[in-house]
mmCIF file of C-alpha atoms in Angstrom:
data_model
loop_
_atom_site.group_PDB
_atom_site.id
_atom_site.type_symbol
_atom_site.label_atom_id
_atom_site.label_comp_id
_atom_site.label_asym_id
_atom_site.label_seq_id
_atom_site.Cartn_x
_atom_site.Cartn_y
_atom_site.Cartn_z
ATOM 1 C CA MET A 102 3.002 22.544 25.961
ATOM 2 C CA ILE A 103 4.026 18.965 26.669
ATOM 3 C CA SER A 104 7.652 18.244 25.786
ATOM 4 C CA LEU A 105 8.387 14.879 24.198
ATOM 5 C CA ASN A 106 11.940 13.651 24.260
ATOM 6 C CA ARG A 107 13.577 12.358 21.103
ATOM 7 C CA SER A 108 12.936 8.707 21.936
ATOM 8 C CA LYS A 109 9.172 9.342 21.950
ATOM 9 C CA TYR A 110 9.177 10.082 18.216
ATOM 10 C CA SER A 111 8.779 7.234 15.769
ATOM 11 C CA PRO A 112 10.996 6.850 12.726
ATOM 12 C CA ILE A 113 9.597 8.730 9.733
ATOM 13 C CA GLY A 114 7.351 6.506 7.627
ATOM 14 C CA LEU A 115 8.154 7.262 3.990
ATOM 15 C CA GLN A 116 6.192 5.984 0.992
ATOM 16 C CA LEU A 117 7.784 6.914 -2.316
ATOM 17 C CA GLY A 118 5.620 6.603 -5.410
ATOM 18 C CA PRO A 119 6.771 7.078 -9.014
ATOM 19 C CA SER A 120 6.082 10.820 -8.700
ATOM 20 C CA SER A 121 5.073 11.412 -5.095
ATOM 21 C CA ALA A 122 6.164 11.172 -1.471
ATOM 22 C CA THR A 123 4.012 10.610 1.613
ATOM 23 C CA LEU A 124 5.571 11.013 5.057
ATOM 24 C CA VAL A 125 4.177 10.414 8.556
ATOM 25 C CA GLN A 126 5.861 10.628 11.954
ATOM 26 C CA LEU A 127 4.138 9.613 15.188
ATOM 27 C CA ALA A 128 4.754 10.631 18.773
ATOM 28 C CA GLY A 129 3.984 8.928 22.061
ATOM 29 C CA SER A 130 3.875 5.334 23.220
ATOM 30 C CA PRO A 131 2.170 2.619 21.096
ATOM 31 C CA GLN A 132 -0.923 2.914 23.304
ATOM 32 C CA ASN A 133 -1.072 6.724 23.042
ATOM 33 C CA ARG A 134 0.093 7.560 19.542
ATOM 34 C CA ILE A 135 -0.608 10.890 17.886
ATOM 35 C CA VAL A 136 0.582 12.348 14.591
ATOM 36 C CA HIS A 137 3.589 14.609 15.082
ATOM 37 C CA ALA A 138 4.264 15.501 11.426
ATOM 38 C CA ILE A 139 2.593 14.589 8.145
ATOM 39 C CA ALA A 140 3.069 15.574 4.494
ATOM 40 C CA GLN A 141 2.223 14.459 0.972
ATOM 41 C CA GLU A 142 3.581 16.061 -2.190
ATOM 42 C CA GLN A 143 3.722 15.422 -5.934
ATOM 43 C CA PHE A 144 6.922 15.839 -7.966
ATOM 44 C CA ASP A 145 7.285 17.214 -11.487
ATOM 45 C CA PHE A 146 10.102 15.797 -13.580
ATOM 46 C CA GLN A 147 11.600 16.800 -16.904
ATOM 47 C CA GLU A 148 10.326 14.405 -19.562
ATOM 48 C CA ASN A 149 13.757 13.017 -20.448
ATOM 49 C CA CYS A 150 15.535 13.236 -17.091
ATOM 50 C CA SER A 151 17.816 10.349 -16.126
ATOM 51 C CA ILE A 152 17.337 8.082 -13.109
ATOM 52 C CA GLU A 153 20.218 9.880 -11.367
ATOM 53 C CA GLU A 154 18.641 13.291 -12.014
ATOM 54 C CA ARG A 155 15.273 12.025 -10.853
ATOM 55 C CA ASP A 156 16.668 10.646 -7.589
ATOM 56 C CA ALA A 157 18.672 13.820 -6.962
ATOM 57 C CA LYS A 158 15.532 15.938 -7.305
ATOM 58 C CA ILE A 159 13.538 13.638 -5.000
ATOM 59 C CA ALA A 160 16.326 13.804 -2.397
ATOM 60 C CA THR A 161 16.345 17.622 -2.575
ATOM 61 C CA GLU A 162 12.566 17.769 -2.247
ATOM 62 C CA LEU A 163 12.616 15.370 0.715
ATOM 63 C CA ARG A 164 15.114 17.615 2.521
ATOM 64 C CA ARG A 165 12.767 20.560 2.012
ATOM 65 C CA ILE A 166 9.670 18.628 3.135
ATOM 66 C CA LEU A 167 11.395 17.411 6.302
ATOM 67 C CA SER A 168 12.318 20.983 7.201
ATOM 68 C CA ASP A 169 9.029 22.644 6.198
ATOM 69 C CA HIS A 170 6.888 20.174 8.166
ATOM 70 C CA HIS A 171 9.160 19.957 11.232
ATOM 71 C CA PHE A 172 9.921 16.239 11.248
ATOM 72 C CA LYS A 173 12.109 15.222 14.206
ATOM 73 C CA GLY A 174 15.345 13.332 13.598
ATOM 74 C CA ARG A 175 16.232 11.678 10.318
ATOM 75 C CA ARG A 176 15.571 7.983 11.026
ATOM 76 C CA VAL A 177 13.315 6.577 8.317
ATOM 77 C CA ILE A 178 11.427 3.405 7.440
ATOM 78 C CA SER A 179 10.636 3.226 3.744
ATOM 79 C CA CYS A 180 9.036 0.478 1.694
ATOM 80 C CA LEU A 181 9.137 -1.404 -1.577
ATOM 81 C CA GLY A 182 6.264 -0.792 -3.963
ATOM 82 C CA SER A 183 4.588 -2.859 -6.629
ATOM 83 C CA GLN A 184 7.169 -2.047 -9.310
ATOM 84 C CA GLU A 185 10.072 -3.017 -7.066
ATOM 85 C CA LEU A 186 8.832 -6.256 -5.536
ATOM 86 C CA PHE A 187 8.369 -9.731 -6.991
ATOM 87 C CA ILE A 188 5.600 -11.682 -5.251
ATOM 88 C CA GLN A 189 4.259 -15.196 -5.706
ATOM 89 C CA ASN A 190 1.975 -17.420 -3.665
ATOM 90 C CA VAL A 191 3.697 -20.815 -3.412
ATOM 91 C CA ARG A 192 2.111 -24.069 -2.250
ATOM 92 C CA LEU A 193 4.451 -26.382 -0.345
ATOM 93 C CA PRO A 194 4.170 -29.694 1.501
ATOM 94 C CA GLN A 195 3.887 -29.455 5.275
ATOM 95 C CA LEU A 196 7.480 -28.826 6.382
ATOM 96 C CA PRO A 197 9.323 -27.895 9.579
ATOM 97 C CA SER A 198 9.794 -24.118 9.774
ATOM 98 C CA GLU A 199 13.569 -24.434 9.431
ATOM 99 C CA GLU A 200 13.151 -26.222 6.094
ATOM 100 C CA ILE A 201 10.764 -23.733 4.509
ATOM 101 C CA ALA A 202 13.399 -21.069 3.780
ATOM 102 C CA LYS A 203 15.483 -23.577 1.820
ATOM 103 C CA VAL A 204 12.516 -24.734 -0.252
ATOM 104 C CA VAL A 205 11.421 -21.132 -0.879
ATOM 105 C CA ALA A 206 14.928 -20.365 -2.187
ATOM 106 C CA TRP A 207 14.640 -23.297 -4.627
ATOM 107 C CA GLU A 208 11.210 -22.060 -5.724
ATOM 108 C CA ALA A 209 12.626 -18.561 -6.218
ATOM 109 C CA GLU A 210 15.356 -19.921 -8.451
ATOM 110 C CA GLU A 211 12.683 -21.270 -10.790
ATOM 111 C CA ARG A 212 10.400 -18.233 -10.728
ATOM 112 C CA LEU A 213 12.457 -15.048 -10.400
ATOM 113 C CA PRO A 214 13.128 -13.016 -13.564
ATOM 114 C CA TYR A 215 16.700 -12.420 -12.334
ATOM 115 C CA PRO A 216 19.370 -14.603 -10.644
ATOM 116 C CA VAL A 217 18.684 -15.570 -7.037
ATOM 117 C CA ALA A 218 22.206 -14.424 -6.157
ATOM 118 C CA ASP A 219 21.168 -10.868 -7.110
ATOM 119 C CA ALA A 220 18.082 -10.823 -4.893
ATOM 120 C CA GLU A 221 16.956 -10.386 -1.301
ATOM 121 C CA ILE A 222 14.373 -13.103 -0.639
ATOM 122 C CA ARG A 223 11.823 -13.311 2.172
ATOM 123 C CA HIS A 224 8.714 -15.387 2.744
ATOM 124 C CA LEU A 225 5.528 -15.075 4.775
ATOM 125 C CA PRO A 226 3.583 -18.112 6.025
ATOM 126 C CA ALA A 227 0.004 -17.931 4.751
ATOM 127 C CA GLY A 228 -1.490 -20.906 6.570
ATOM 128 C CA GLN A 229 -2.828 -24.338 5.794
ATOM 129 C CA VAL A 230 -4.750 -25.143 2.606
ATOM 130 C CA PHE A 231 -6.111 -28.374 1.141
ATOM 131 C CA GLN A 232 -5.359 -29.580 -2.365
ATOM 132 C CA GLU A 233 -7.124 -32.752 -3.461
ATOM 133 C CA SER A 234 -7.648 -33.680 0.202
ATOM 134 C CA ASN A 235 -3.935 -33.225 0.914
ATOM 135 C CA SER A 236 -2.816 -30.679 3.485
ATOM 136 C CA LYS A 237 -0.447 -28.084 2.019
ATOM 137 C CA GLN A 238 1.272 -24.993 3.333
ATOM 138 C CA GLU A 239 0.694 -21.726 1.472
ATOM 139 C CA VAL A 240 3.670 -19.355 1.517
ATOM 140 C CA ILE A 241 4.025 -15.867 0.027
ATOM 141 C CA LEU A 242 7.387 -15.459 -1.690
ATOM 142 C CA LEU A 243 8.781 -11.897 -1.695
ATOM 143 C CA ALA A 244 11.906 -10.889 -3.594
ATOM 144 C CA CYS A 245 13.654 -7.673 -4.593
ATOM 145 C CA HIS A 246 16.682 -7.130 -6.814
ATOM 146 C CA ASN A 247 19.688 -5.886 -4.832
ATOM 147 C CA GLY A 248 20.141 -3.045 -7.309
ATOM 148 C CA ILE A 249 16.701 -1.665 -6.437
ATOM 149 C CA LEU A 250 17.448 -1.828 -2.716
ATOM 150 C CA GLN A 251 20.784 -0.108 -3.189
ATOM 151 C CA ARG A 252 19.209 2.661 -5.280
ATOM 152 C CA GLN A 253 16.655 3.359 -2.545
ATOM 153 C CA LEU A 254 19.338 3.396 0.143
ATOM 154 C CA ASN A 255 21.440 5.799 -1.949
ATOM 155 C CA LEU A 256 18.456 8.120 -2.436
ATOM 156 C CA LEU A 257 17.719 8.148 1.293
ATOM 157 C CA GLU A 258 21.368 8.922 2.021
ATOM 158 C CA GLN A 259 21.273 11.833 -0.455
ATOM 159 C CA ALA A 260 18.237 13.166 1.432
ATOM 160 C CA GLY A 261 20.156 13.028 4.721
ATOM 161 C CA LEU A 262 18.051 10.168 6.044
ATOM 162 C CA THR A 263 19.199 7.119 8.005
ATOM 163 C CA SER A 264 17.424 3.941 6.945
ATOM 164 C CA VAL A 265 16.167 1.926 9.929
ATOM 165 C CA ALA A 266 14.370 -0.656 7.783
ATOM 166 C CA ILE A 267 12.869 -1.223 4.360
ATOM 167 C CA ASP A 268 9.429 -2.779 4.696
ATOM 168 C CA VAL A 269 6.875 -3.911 2.115
ATOM 169 C CA GLU A 270 3.748 -1.879 1.463
ATOM 170 C CA PRO A 271 1.222 -4.707 2.165
ATOM 171 C CA SER A 272 2.648 -5.292 5.662
ATOM 172 C CA ALA A 273 2.380 -1.558 6.399
ATOM 173 C CA THR A 274 -1.246 -1.567 5.241
ATOM 174 C CA ILE A 275 -2.245 -4.414 7.556
ATOM 175 C CA ARG A 276 -0.341 -2.868 10.465
ATOM 176 C CA CYS A 277 -2.621 0.176 10.344
ATOM 177 C CA PHE A 278 -5.709 -1.933 10.918
ATOM 178 C CA GLN A 279 -4.457 -4.387 13.541
ATOM 179 C CA ASN A 280 -7.169 -3.229 15.947
ATOM 180 C CA VAL A 281 -9.781 -4.205 13.345
ATOM 181 C CA SER A 282 -8.098 -7.572 12.863
ATOM 182 C CA GLN A 283 -8.153 -8.258 16.608
ATOM 183 C CA ASP A 284 -11.953 -8.255 16.424
ATOM 184 C CA LEU A 285 -11.951 -11.036 13.838
ATOM 185 C CA GLN A 286 -13.296 -14.447 14.701
ATOM 186 C CA ILE A 287 -10.783 -17.318 14.649
ATOM 187 C CA ASN A 288 -12.012 -18.687 11.318
ATOM 188 C CA SER A 289 -12.442 -15.401 9.463
ATOM 189 C CA ALA A 290 -10.396 -12.827 7.560
ATOM 190 C CA ASN A 291 -10.532 -9.358 6.025
ATOM 191 C CA CYS A 292 -9.662 -8.263 2.505
ATOM 192 C CA TYR A 293 -7.690 -5.026 2.135
ATOM 193 C CA LEU A 294 -7.795 -3.176 -1.176
ATOM 194 C CA ASN A 295 -5.089 -0.508 -1.262
ATOM 195 C CA PHE A 296 -5.046 1.890 -4.240
ATOM 196 C CA GLY A 297 -1.519 3.154 -4.943
ATOM 197 C CA ASP A 298 0.060 5.291 -7.661
ATOM 198 C CA ALA A 299 1.209 2.434 -9.887
ATOM 199 C CA ALA A 300 -0.945 -0.502 -8.735
ATOM 200 C CA THR A 301 -3.816 -1.664 -6.569
ATOM 201 C CA THR A 302 -2.875 -4.187 -3.894
ATOM 202 C CA VAL A 303 -5.231 -6.992 -2.859
ATOM 203 C CA ILE A 304 -4.457 -8.503 0.556
ATOM 204 C CA PHE A 305 -6.285 -11.154 2.552
ATOM 205 C CA ALA A 306 -5.291 -11.473 6.200
ATOM 206 C CA ASP A 307 -6.593 -13.125 9.363
ATOM 207 C CA GLN A 308 -5.549 -12.452 12.957
ATOM 208 C CA GLN A 309 -2.086 -13.926 12.460
ATOM 209 C CA ASN A 310 -1.097 -14.203 8.816
ATOM 210 C CA MET A 311 -1.206 -12.498 5.473
ATOM 211 C CA LEU A 312 -3.011 -15.184 3.500
ATOM 212 C CA PHE A 313 -2.878 -13.865 -0.044
ATOM 213 C CA LEU A 314 -1.252 -10.966 -1.874
ATOM 214 C CA LYS A 315 -1.609 -9.723 -5.428
ATOM 215 C CA TYR A 316 -0.826 -6.534 -7.340
ATOM 216 C CA ILE A 317 -3.328 -5.353 -9.951
ATOM 217 C CA MET A 318 -1.259 -3.149 -12.229
ATOM 218 C CA HIS A 319 -3.720 -0.265 -12.376
ATOM 219 C CA GLY A 320 -3.418 2.683 -9.990
ATOM 220 C CA SER A 321 -3.855 6.441 -9.660
ATOM 221 C CA ASP A 322 -1.373 7.211 -12.440
ATOM 222 C CA HIS A 323 -3.369 5.084 -14.909
ATOM 223 C CA LEU A 324 -6.600 6.863 -13.967
ATOM 224 C CA ASP A 325 -4.971 10.279 -14.449
ATOM 225 C CA ARG A 326 -3.626 9.331 -17.862
ATOM 226 C CA ALA A 327 -7.017 7.959 -18.922
ATOM 227 C CA VAL A 328 -8.677 11.297 -18.111
ATOM 228 C CA ALA A 329 -5.936 13.212 -19.940
ATOM 229 C CA GLU A 330 -6.281 11.021 -23.029
ATOM 230 C CA ASN A 331 -10.079 10.836 -23.161
ATOM 231 C CA LEU A 332 -10.600 14.556 -22.553
ATOM 232 C CA ASP A 333 -7.531 15.656 -24.560
ATOM 233 C CA LEU A 334 -6.028 17.533 -21.601
ATOM 234 C CA PRO A 335 -2.500 18.109 -20.288
ATOM 235 C CA LEU A 336 -1.748 15.576 -17.555
ATOM 236 C CA THR A 337 -1.481 18.281 -14.858
ATOM 237 C CA GLU A 338 -5.002 19.522 -15.678
ATOM 238 C CA ALA A 339 -6.365 15.962 -15.751
ATOM 239 C CA ILE A 340 -4.896 15.334 -12.292
ATOM 240 C CA ARG A 341 -6.503 18.541 -10.976
ATOM 241 C CA LEU A 342 -9.959 17.718 -12.371
ATOM 242 C CA ARG A 343 -9.890 14.102 -11.229
ATOM 243 C CA LYS A 344 -8.896 15.190 -7.725
ATOM 244 C CA ILE A 345 -12.040 17.329 -7.546
ATOM 245 C CA VAL A 346 -14.194 14.314 -8.388
ATOM 246 C CA THR A 347 -12.269 11.959 -6.082
ATOM 247 C CA ASN A 348 -12.763 14.365 -3.165
ATOM 248 C CA SER A 349 -16.521 14.545 -3.775
ATOM 249 C CA PRO A 350 -18.565 12.581 -1.214
ATOM 250 C CA THR A 351 -21.080 11.580 -3.917
ATOM 251 C CA LEU A 352 -21.224 11.568 -7.697
ATOM 252 C CA ASP A 353 -23.595 13.994 -9.405
ATOM 253 C CA ALA A 354 -24.934 12.626 -12.688
ATOM 254 C CA SER A 355 -26.052 16.131 -13.709
ATOM 255 C CA ASP A 356 -22.535 17.554 -13.254
ATOM 256 C CA GLU A 357 -20.618 17.579 -16.550
ATOM 257 C CA LEU A 358 -17.216 17.308 -14.833
ATOM 258 C CA HIS A 359 -18.310 14.273 -12.798
ATOM 259 C CA ARG A 360 -19.744 12.561 -15.873
ATOM 260 C CA SER A 361 -16.672 13.248 -18.021
ATOM 261 C CA VAL A 362 -14.175 12.012 -15.434
ATOM 262 C CA ILE A 363 -16.128 8.893 -14.484
ATOM 263 C CA ASP A 364 -16.713 7.980 -18.129
ATOM 264 C CA SER A 365 -12.942 8.283 -18.666
ATOM 265 C CA ILE A 366 -11.979 5.983 -15.808
ATOM 266 C CA ARG A 367 -14.934 3.586 -15.766
ATOM 267 C CA SER A 368 -13.244 0.854 -17.825
ATOM 268 C CA ILE A 369 -10.170 0.842 -15.540
ATOM 269 C CA LEU A 370 -12.339 0.677 -12.414
ATOM 270 C CA GLU A 371 -14.306 -2.196 -13.946
ATOM 271 C CA THR A 372 -11.054 -4.009 -14.791
ATOM 272 C CA ILE A 373 -9.872 -3.597 -11.192
ATOM 273 C CA SER A 374 -13.239 -4.876 -9.934
ATOM 274 C CA THR A 375 -13.007 -7.943 -12.170
ATOM 275 C CA GLU A 376 -9.493 -8.705 -10.904
ATOM 276 C CA VAL A 377 -10.605 -8.298 -7.280
ATOM 277 C CA GLU A 378 -13.559 -10.591 -7.956
ATOM 278 C CA ASN A 379 -11.143 -13.240 -9.262
ATOM 279 C CA CYS A 380 -9.083 -12.853 -6.068
ATOM 280 C CA LEU A 381 -12.219 -13.290 -3.971
ATOM 281 C CA ARG A 382 -13.019 -16.513 -5.819
ATOM 282 C CA TYR A 383 -9.476 -17.801 -5.310
ATOM 283 C CA TYR A 384 -9.680 -16.986 -1.596
ATOM 284 C CA LYS A 385 -12.994 -18.787 -1.128
ATOM 285 C CA VAL A 386 -11.706 -21.913 -2.865
ATOM 286 C CA THR A 387 -8.245 -21.934 -1.273
ATOM 287 C CA PHE A 388 -9.078 -20.922 2.293
ATOM 288 C CA ARG A 389 -12.336 -22.757 2.787
ATOM 289 C CA GLY A 390 -13.664 -22.403 6.307
ATOM 290 C CA LYS A 391 -12.335 -18.845 6.754
ATOM 291 C CA LYS A 392 -15.277 -16.501 6.382
ATOM 292 C CA LEU A 393 -14.582 -13.145 4.714
ATOM 293 C CA GLU A 394 -15.809 -10.447 7.094
ATOM 294 C CA GLN A 395 -15.372 -7.296 5.018
ATOM 295 C CA LEU A 396 -13.382 -5.580 2.297
ATOM 296 C CA ILE A 397 -11.505 -2.524 3.571
ATOM 297 C CA VAL A 398 -10.683 0.058 0.880
ATOM 298 C CA THR A 399 -7.770 2.382 1.443
ATOM 299 C CA GLY A 400 -5.056 4.259 -0.428
ATOM 300 C CA ASN A 401 -5.127 7.239 -2.786
ATOM 301 C CA GLU A 402 -8.509 6.558 -4.349
ATOM 302 C CA SER A 403 -10.466 5.683 -1.233
ATOM 303 C CA SER A 404 -13.679 7.762 -1.290
ATOM 304 C CA PRO A 405 -17.352 7.246 -0.368
ATOM 305 C CA TRP A 406 -18.540 6.926 -3.985
ATOM 306 C CA LEU A 407 -15.803 4.381 -4.779
ATOM 307 C CA ILE A 408 -16.936 2.316 -1.781
ATOM 308 C CA ASP A 409 -20.472 2.329 -3.194
ATOM 309 C CA PHE A 410 -19.201 1.381 -6.659
ATOM 310 C CA LEU A 411 -17.131 -1.550 -5.377
ATOM 311 C CA SER A 412 -19.881 -2.784 -3.051
ATOM 312 C CA GLU A 413 -22.259 -2.982 -6.015
ATOM 313 C CA GLN A 414 -19.718 -4.486 -8.428
ATOM 314 C CA LEU A 415 -18.421 -7.109 -5.995
ATOM 315 C CA ASN A 416 -21.615 -7.758 -4.020
ATOM 316 C CA THR A 417 -19.431 -7.600 -0.908
ATOM 317 C CA ASN A 418 -19.501 -5.575 2.298
ATOM 318 C CA CYS A 419 -16.988 -2.780 1.541
ATOM 319 C CA ASN A 420 -15.860 -0.149 4.062
ATOM 320 C CA MET A 421 -13.507 2.795 3.919
ATOM 321 C CA GLY A 422 -10.286 2.259 5.874
ATOM 322 C CA ASN A 423 -9.213 5.118 8.130
ATOM 323 C CA PRO A 424 -5.696 4.626 9.577
ATOM 324 C CA PHE A 425 -6.234 7.412 12.124
ATOM 325 C CA GLU A 426 -8.754 5.269 14.010
ATOM 326 C CA SER A 427 -5.868 3.508 15.757
ATOM 327 C CA LEU A 428 -4.543 6.778 17.227
ATOM 328 C CA LYS A 429 -5.187 8.326 20.618
ATOM 329 C CA ARG A 430 -6.102 11.585 18.891
ATOM 330 C CA TRP A 431 -6.821 12.330 15.232
ATOM 331 C CA PRO A 432 -5.193 15.201 13.342
ATOM 332 C CA ASN A 433 -7.439 18.274 13.367
ATOM 333 C CA SER A 434 -6.682 19.496 9.839
ATOM 334 C CA THR A 435 -9.573 19.165 7.390
ATOM 335 C CA SER A 436 -7.180 18.783 4.453
ATOM 336 C CA ILE A 437 -5.421 15.843 6.159
ATOM 337 C CA LEU A 438 -8.705 14.122 6.989
ATOM 338 C CA GLU A 439 -9.905 14.359 3.375
ATOM 339 C CA ARG A 440 -9.498 10.846 1.966
ATOM 340 C CA PRO A 441 -7.649 9.550 5.070
ATOM 341 C CA GLY A 442 -6.807 6.293 3.297
ATOM 342 C CA ARG A 443 -3.994 8.010 1.360
ATOM 343 C CA TRP A 444 -1.926 8.115 4.570
ATOM 344 C CA THR A 445 -2.253 4.373 5.274
ATOM 345 C CA THR A 446 1.081 3.044 3.997
ATOM 346 C CA ALA A 447 3.259 5.826 5.413
ATOM 347 C CA MET A 448 1.514 5.569 8.773
ATOM 348 C CA GLY A 449 1.886 1.801 8.829
ATOM 349 C CA LEU A 450 5.617 2.268 8.247
ATOM 350 C CA ALA A 451 5.874 4.760 11.118
ATOM 351 C CA MET A 452 4.098 2.218 13.349
ATOM 352 C CA LYS A 453 6.694 -0.459 12.700
ATOM 353 C CA GLU A 454 8.431 -0.949 16.051
ATOM 354 C CA ASN A 455 10.585 -4.027 15.463
ATOM 355 C CA THR A 456 13.052 -3.614 12.591
ATOM 356 C CA LEU A 457 14.509 -6.478 10.568
#
């Protein structure tokens, strides 16, 4: 057995959903990464439990998961999800880099649903665009209320974890597929479609920048509830049945379960497709000259039949994203490799080497 010293283990990448936790820890150098520990679990909460009770239960469950799956150390990089992050694409005049932060703060003051003084604000340069023949600079504004950040830090502390950084889920997604991005031509980009619990994230990125970011507020939880409502089932049973269909490599029109589940979620999937199509149109108009190479589908819902559905709906080259492709060696567990896209965000967090 090869012994790896403590410094060879990455921080634990932790993605917390409304009722789930996904954790990944890597070992080895950036050029020779392997998965050291990996886990994903769902949480059950009392219907009327308070936020404090909810966080206390999550912290207790995280302690158990860390022990059961033999994670090393307690350094963690977590992230902000769709319900915790305010995002807005902002178009600015061409400005020196040192001036952009000031202008973004002014823009935030006009747009945020809470006082700027109560927020952490960041921005990402998205590149040059043209508006009525004038050169503009597209910037992605990111903001989070300090209360949300403090709650997450308190939860991590309750779980015995030391926060190294709090990232954003879209950055973690792109980080997983940097090797794919390196193959991009100079004037081209990829679209990443990441299905989460509460929302579906649409990201356009080239070799250097995240160009566009949008949350579509439909995710796994909405699909589960649609099945429960349409088939008049308890939510736990709806989740179980939908998981069977999601794990299927193809859809069987003669299978009653497949038909019932797909009929229940079809309208939501079509709504997501329409929203993605609108994003594709915006991209083509805004970033003219940057060819879209492919749409990479990842996250909880990533499956072969969903790829086929989206390819047909969007008339776009869609591929399934597999975050393990960037590793020296893949995990050998069949259960882990089922729907590999569900590990994307947590793995992207574990891959973050430079903390802010």
